[in-house]
Amino acid sequence: MAAESIVATDLTDRNSLAFLGTGPVRADRYFSPEYFALEREAIFRRMWLNVGREFELPNPGDFMVRQIEICNASVLIVRGSDGQIRAFHNVCSHRGAMLAGAPSGHTPAFVCPYHQWTYALDGTLRGIPDERNFWGLEKSKCSLTPVSIASHAGFLFINLDPVPAQTLVEFLGAAASLLAALQIDEYTDFFEFGDEIEANWKTIADNFQETYHVSSLHKKSLVGRITGPQNPFGRPLAFEFYGYHRRMTLWGNLAYKPSPVEGLAYRFGTGLTQAKTLMKSPESGAAKIVRDPSEALDVYLIFPNLQMLIGAGSCVIQQFWPISADRTRFVGRQYAPRAANAGQRFSQEYSFSATRDITAEDWPMIQSTHRGAKSGAREYFHFHSQEALCRHLYNSVESVVNTCGGTAAMK
Ligand code: FES
């Protein structure tokens, strides 16, 4: 797949998206355990995966644990005494017990709960109870196993490949400047929600990267906001493709009339789908781009599984962590600037609840879609031009899998 940026802005012309392909796509990519195994090796064991933001570890000794189920990995991420953030497999060098049990916390050192081997924040093995009764144990070779970690624009990424083929910036390509241009450093309040969903990770990702379903599935929540008489299907304003990464700009209905409670929330903050002027110029890094007020949200996808919805005063992050071909752990987080008063807090809570409720409207249909696909009743599925990002994800996964040895055995 070409790494250069491609922008499609005249989405009323379906042919502007034909370069992605127009034919049907294989259904088995969404449920096949064999294909899932290829995705594991080609994508999740080799590519950079976002695990959070730097501000989540403000002080030496702060740590968090991330489960990467598809790779059977548990990764411990910690800020050391020297201020550096490091990542390790969360596995004790003695006999493999999980070192940190809590999902996050603060500690001066890591003590294994099984036999109390003790590790410094830089992963060095410091203490072994009754050490003299081991035979020839080389303590210096028993440090925690490091995991590659890098940060860009405050976003932390890990890579489970012991020797990553690309640096993080190389992996992000042109999307690196998009992340750097986001003005969300002060968004340090967040609300987290999520669950394990009975669906393939791509089926979940696809749901959140197309608006074709909005007019039927979100009649009570999004119709009228990102749809309107002049745009009944909520056709986005623009799609931008940056190699495997992408951005979509949603259309916003300027005539939308919020309910009284919603209007009150907007008075003290900003609406979930309100227009925004948040972006910095990627070139200068400073000047604000004057946004068309009909632009409601920018939806970013950093391949493979980080999606961000950036609107006025909030940033919603969705992550899709595959567990099996049929099961995915969804993590949603909505970030906002720290509330300065009760009105802003109310506005935040309203927005957090709205995000959770809209997301919940999608789950039954996502799970139903996965069950239907898995039945094997259909060999192929079909993407509408408005589902261009679903096709882009399909193409990206297929491309990476084939680059790494591929699907030849499956065909
Ligand atoms: Fe960790 Fe024994 S497994 S100290």
PDB file of N, CA, C and O and ligand atoms in Angstrom, residues 92 94-97 112 114-117, ligand 1:
ATOM      1  N   CYS A  92       7.979 -12.499  36.048  1.00  0.00           N
ATOM      2  CA  CYS A  92       9.119 -12.673  36.939  1.00  0.00           C
ATOM      3  C   CYS A  92      10.133 -13.647  36.328  1.00  0.00           C
ATOM      4  O   CYS A  92       9.769 -14.672  35.731  1.00  0.00           O
ATOM      5  N   HIS A  94      12.131 -15.592  37.841  1.00  0.00           N
ATOM      6  CA  HIS A  94      12.312 -16.829  38.601  1.00  0.00           C
ATOM      7  C   HIS A  94      11.533 -17.966  37.955  1.00  0.00           C
ATOM      8  O   HIS A  94      12.120 -18.860  37.346  1.00  0.00           O
ATOM      9  N   ARG A  95      10.185 -17.909  38.028  1.00  0.00           N
ATOM     10  CA  ARG A  95       9.401 -18.981  37.421  1.00  0.00           C
ATOM     11  C   ARG A  95       8.192 -18.459  36.655  1.00  0.00           C
ATOM     12  O   ARG A  95       7.268 -19.213  36.361  1.00  0.00           O
ATOM     13  N   GLY A  96       8.197 -17.146  36.367  1.00  0.00           N
ATOM     14  CA  GLY A  96       7.200 -16.640  35.419  1.00  0.00           C
ATOM     15  C   GLY A  96       5.948 -16.042  36.003  1.00  0.00           C
ATOM     16  O   GLY A  96       5.024 -15.711  35.241  1.00  0.00           O
ATOM     17  N   ALA A  97       5.869 -15.873  37.301  1.00  0.00           N
ATOM     18  CA  ALA A  97       4.652 -15.280  37.865  1.00  0.00           C
ATOM     19  C   ALA A  97       4.481 -13.847  37.357  1.00  0.00           C
ATOM     20  O   ALA A  97       5.459 -13.160  37.053  1.00  0.00           O
ATOM     21  N   CYS A 112       7.879  -9.646  43.486  1.00  0.00           N
ATOM     22  CA  CYS A 112       7.039 -10.733  42.982  1.00  0.00           C
ATOM     23  C   CYS A 112       6.256 -11.344  44.155  1.00  0.00           C
ATOM     24  O   CYS A 112       6.843 -11.668  45.197  1.00  0.00           O
ATOM     25  N   TYR A 114       5.114 -14.227  44.495  1.00  0.00           N
ATOM     26  CA  TYR A 114       5.260 -15.678  44.702  1.00  0.00           C
ATOM     27  C   TYR A 114       6.394 -15.981  45.691  1.00  0.00           C
ATOM     28  O   TYR A 114       6.177 -16.568  46.753  1.00  0.00           O
ATOM     29  N   HIS A 115       7.648 -15.563  45.349  1.00  0.00           N
ATOM     30  CA  HIS A 115       8.773 -15.857  46.246  1.00  0.00           C
ATOM     31  C   HIS A 115       9.585 -14.611  46.571  1.00  0.00           C
ATOM     32  O   HIS A 115      10.727 -14.714  47.025  1.00  0.00           O
ATOM     33  N   GLN A 116       9.013 -13.444  46.240  1.00  0.00           N
ATOM     34  CA  GLN A 116       9.583 -12.155  46.675  1.00  0.00           C
ATOM     35  C   GLN A 116      10.880 -11.753  45.980  1.00  0.00           C
ATOM     36  O   GLN A 116      11.700 -11.036  46.560  1.00  0.00           O
ATOM     37  N   TRP A 117      11.125 -12.214  44.759  1.00  0.00           N
ATOM     38  CA  TRP A 117      12.219 -11.605  44.011  1.00  0.00           C
ATOM     39  C   TRP A 117      11.847 -10.135  43.817  1.00  0.00           C
ATOM     40  O   TRP A 117      10.676  -9.816  43.536  1.00  0.00           O
TER      41      TRP A 117
HETATM   42 FE1  FES B   1       8.564 -14.668  41.077  1.00  0.00          FE
HETATM   43 FE2  FES B   1       9.189 -16.940  42.212  1.00  0.00          FE
HETATM   44  S1  FES B   1       7.996 -16.638  40.434  1.00  0.00           S
HETATM   45  S2  FES B   1       9.729 -14.981  42.824  1.00  0.00           S
END
